[in-house]
Amino acid sequence: MKTHPYLPTGVEAIEAEMLKELGLKTIEELFTDIPNEVKFKGKLNIPGPYSELEVKRMIAKLLEKNVSSMDIPVFLGAGVWPHYVPAVVDAIVGRLEFATSYTPYQAEVSQGILQAQFEYQSMICELTGMDVANASMYDWATSLGEAALMASRITKKTEVVIPYFIHPERKAVLKLMIEPVGMKAIEVNQSKDTGEINLEDLKNKISKNTAAVYIENPSYLGFLEEKAKEVGEIAHENEALYIVGVDPTSLGLLKAPGDYGADIVVGEGQPLGNSMNYGGPLLGIFACKEEFARQMPGRIIGLTTTKKQNQRAFCMALQTREQYIRREKATSSICTNEALCAVAAAVYLSLLGPKGLKRLGEIIMIKSSYAMKKLKEIAGIKAPLFKAVHFKEFTVNFDETGKTALEVHKKLLKEGVHGGKIIKEEFPELGETMLYCVTEVHLKEDIDKLSNSLKKVLEA
């Protein structure tokens, strides 16, 4: 066979038949919408033809130029973090029962995926201290947007108070989701010394129109919010809901948000058994108090019994998507959830258990504290900028070194180290600052290499 039977790119008879069916004479007539001046009229410089084996060798040669996080130590987080994914997680989510179907949740055929999502929801509730969790959302940003919309539906108010030091892309998604329905986000100041929410500024900005107050703990810049309970009390005194954003790997050590008054908890589940994958797909965590369950976006998987009540069974218990119910009754237009990522998170959490998650948090705290200690020993460097306890991420300032963060970053790459995220454009008042990330994957040797490389770069 000279050509693939379903790709009529080489058989003139098939091409002619298709053009006739379309009422056209030439292939060019299909592209009349493209301006003639932008069309490429030469011949593409594509070598070959080559055999499959030759192409495979050529691609392998090209890929050798790439440098992955396995080749050099990477200290970049800021929303997608390097964590270790046990092999069994990939082995289970790669099974065909989980990995194939787009909508693998019909109760009559997919009890397995329903049970996996139910287990995921149950563990998210335990982690966050909430009563109910949905079967996941796209990512932290969309979870936050949905939480703000949900708060507005419950309170009939139109404002959400957010921290100043928030991930700018997360803030952008939030505004994109709430502004079309007449809501707006109001930023509350945070201390430049400790990073904590300015409670007086919060009291001044919260109003009768405030639907919710949102904080992140740990924050985008890694510091912990020690006045989280007081923030929640201020929200509730003003009849607003309290939304808390979390990194779930911190919850083996930190109090669950439900224990300090949160009504809704959102966060990013990528650290729970999901690889970085060039930035996605991600896993949006969403949990809340039971009294708000009917206003949750997405779907909830429930546990019940069979008709004869002699076996347990899993089913879709709540699905407030417009596809299933009347459009005006839908709480969200979210079209799907991150089922496979949620299954990975369930497998990961079941492997670690409460003790393992606590140990993971301890390792991250110890290693990130060691990294901050090593870096602040270098002349001119401040690590971190904020006088606070940090988890996993911390700011590193180069103002007193005479070099810009970009210069340092480029030279670090030449030393075989990938530094953190440059945040000068996001928060200019923080100066030449980068956001560094240290997790359980970083060895002491990696952190020492970062420290030694920084010394070399700054002394050059």
Short mmCIF file of N, CA and C in Angstrom, two decimals, residues 76-83 167 170 268 270-271 274-280 282 393 437:
data_model
loop_
_atom_site.label_atom_id
_atom_site.label_comp_id
_atom_site.label_asym_id
_atom_site.label_seq_id
_atom_site.Cartn_x
_atom_site.Cartn_y
_atom_site.Cartn_z
N LEU A 76 12.72 26.02 40.77
CA LEU A 76 11.58 26.79 40.27
C LEU A 76 10.27 26.12 40.69
N GLY A 77 9.39 26.89 41.35
CA GLY A 77 8.08 26.38 41.72
C GLY A 77 7.02 27.34 41.22
N ALA A 78 6.46 28.16 42.15
CA ALA A 78 5.54 29.24 41.77
C ALA A 78 4.28 28.72 41.08
N GLY A 79 3.77 27.60 41.51
CA GLY A 79 2.50 27.12 40.95
C GLY A 79 2.57 25.70 40.44
N VAL A 80 3.74 25.28 39.97
CA VAL A 80 3.96 23.89 39.55
C VAL A 80 5.31 23.49 40.16
N TRP A 81 5.29 22.51 41.07
CA TRP A 81 6.47 22.23 41.89
C TRP A 81 7.06 20.87 41.59
N PRO A 82 8.41 20.77 41.71
CA PRO A 82 9.03 19.44 41.53
C PRO A 82 8.84 18.58 42.78
N HIS A 83 8.11 17.49 42.63
CA HIS A 83 7.92 16.54 43.73
C HIS A 83 8.15 15.13 43.19
N HIS A 167 -0.48 35.08 43.47
CA HIS A 167 0.07 34.76 42.15
C HIS A 167 -0.69 35.60 41.10
N ARG A 170 -3.09 33.72 38.93
CA ARG A 170 -4.28 33.27 39.68
C ARG A 170 -5.26 34.44 39.84
N GLU A 268 -4.07 23.72 45.00
CA GLU A 268 -3.51 23.02 43.85
C GLU A 268 -3.08 21.62 44.26
N GLN A 270 -1.54 19.41 42.27
CA GLN A 270 -0.44 18.85 41.46
C GLN A 270 0.64 18.18 42.32
N PRO A 271 0.99 18.71 43.51
CA PRO A 271 2.03 18.05 44.30
C PRO A 271 1.65 16.65 44.77
N ASN A 274 1.18 14.04 40.97
CA ASN A 274 1.10 14.45 39.57
C ASN A 274 2.41 15.14 39.16
N SER A 275 2.99 14.67 38.08
CA SER A 275 4.27 15.23 37.63
C SER A 275 4.06 16.63 37.06
N MET A 276 5.18 17.33 36.82
CA MET A 276 5.06 18.72 36.36
C MET A 276 4.51 18.81 34.94
N ASN A 277 4.88 17.86 34.06
CA ASN A 277 4.26 17.77 32.73
C ASN A 277 4.24 19.10 31.97
N TYR A 278 5.34 19.82 31.98
CA TYR A 278 5.42 21.10 31.26
C TYR A 278 4.34 22.09 31.71
N GLY A 279 3.87 21.97 32.95
CA GLY A 279 2.91 22.95 33.46
C GLY A 279 1.48 22.47 33.50
N GLY A 280 1.20 21.26 33.20
CA GLY A 280 -0.17 20.79 33.30
C GLY A 280 -0.34 19.41 32.68
N LEU A 282 -3.27 20.30 35.64
CA LEU A 282 -3.21 20.51 37.07
C LEU A 282 -4.48 19.93 37.73
N GLU A 393 8.64 27.44 49.72
CA GLU A 393 9.12 28.54 48.86
C GLU A 393 9.54 29.74 49.71
N CYS A 437 12.19 27.53 45.33
CA CYS A 437 11.39 26.42 45.81
C CYS A 437 12.31 25.25 46.17
#
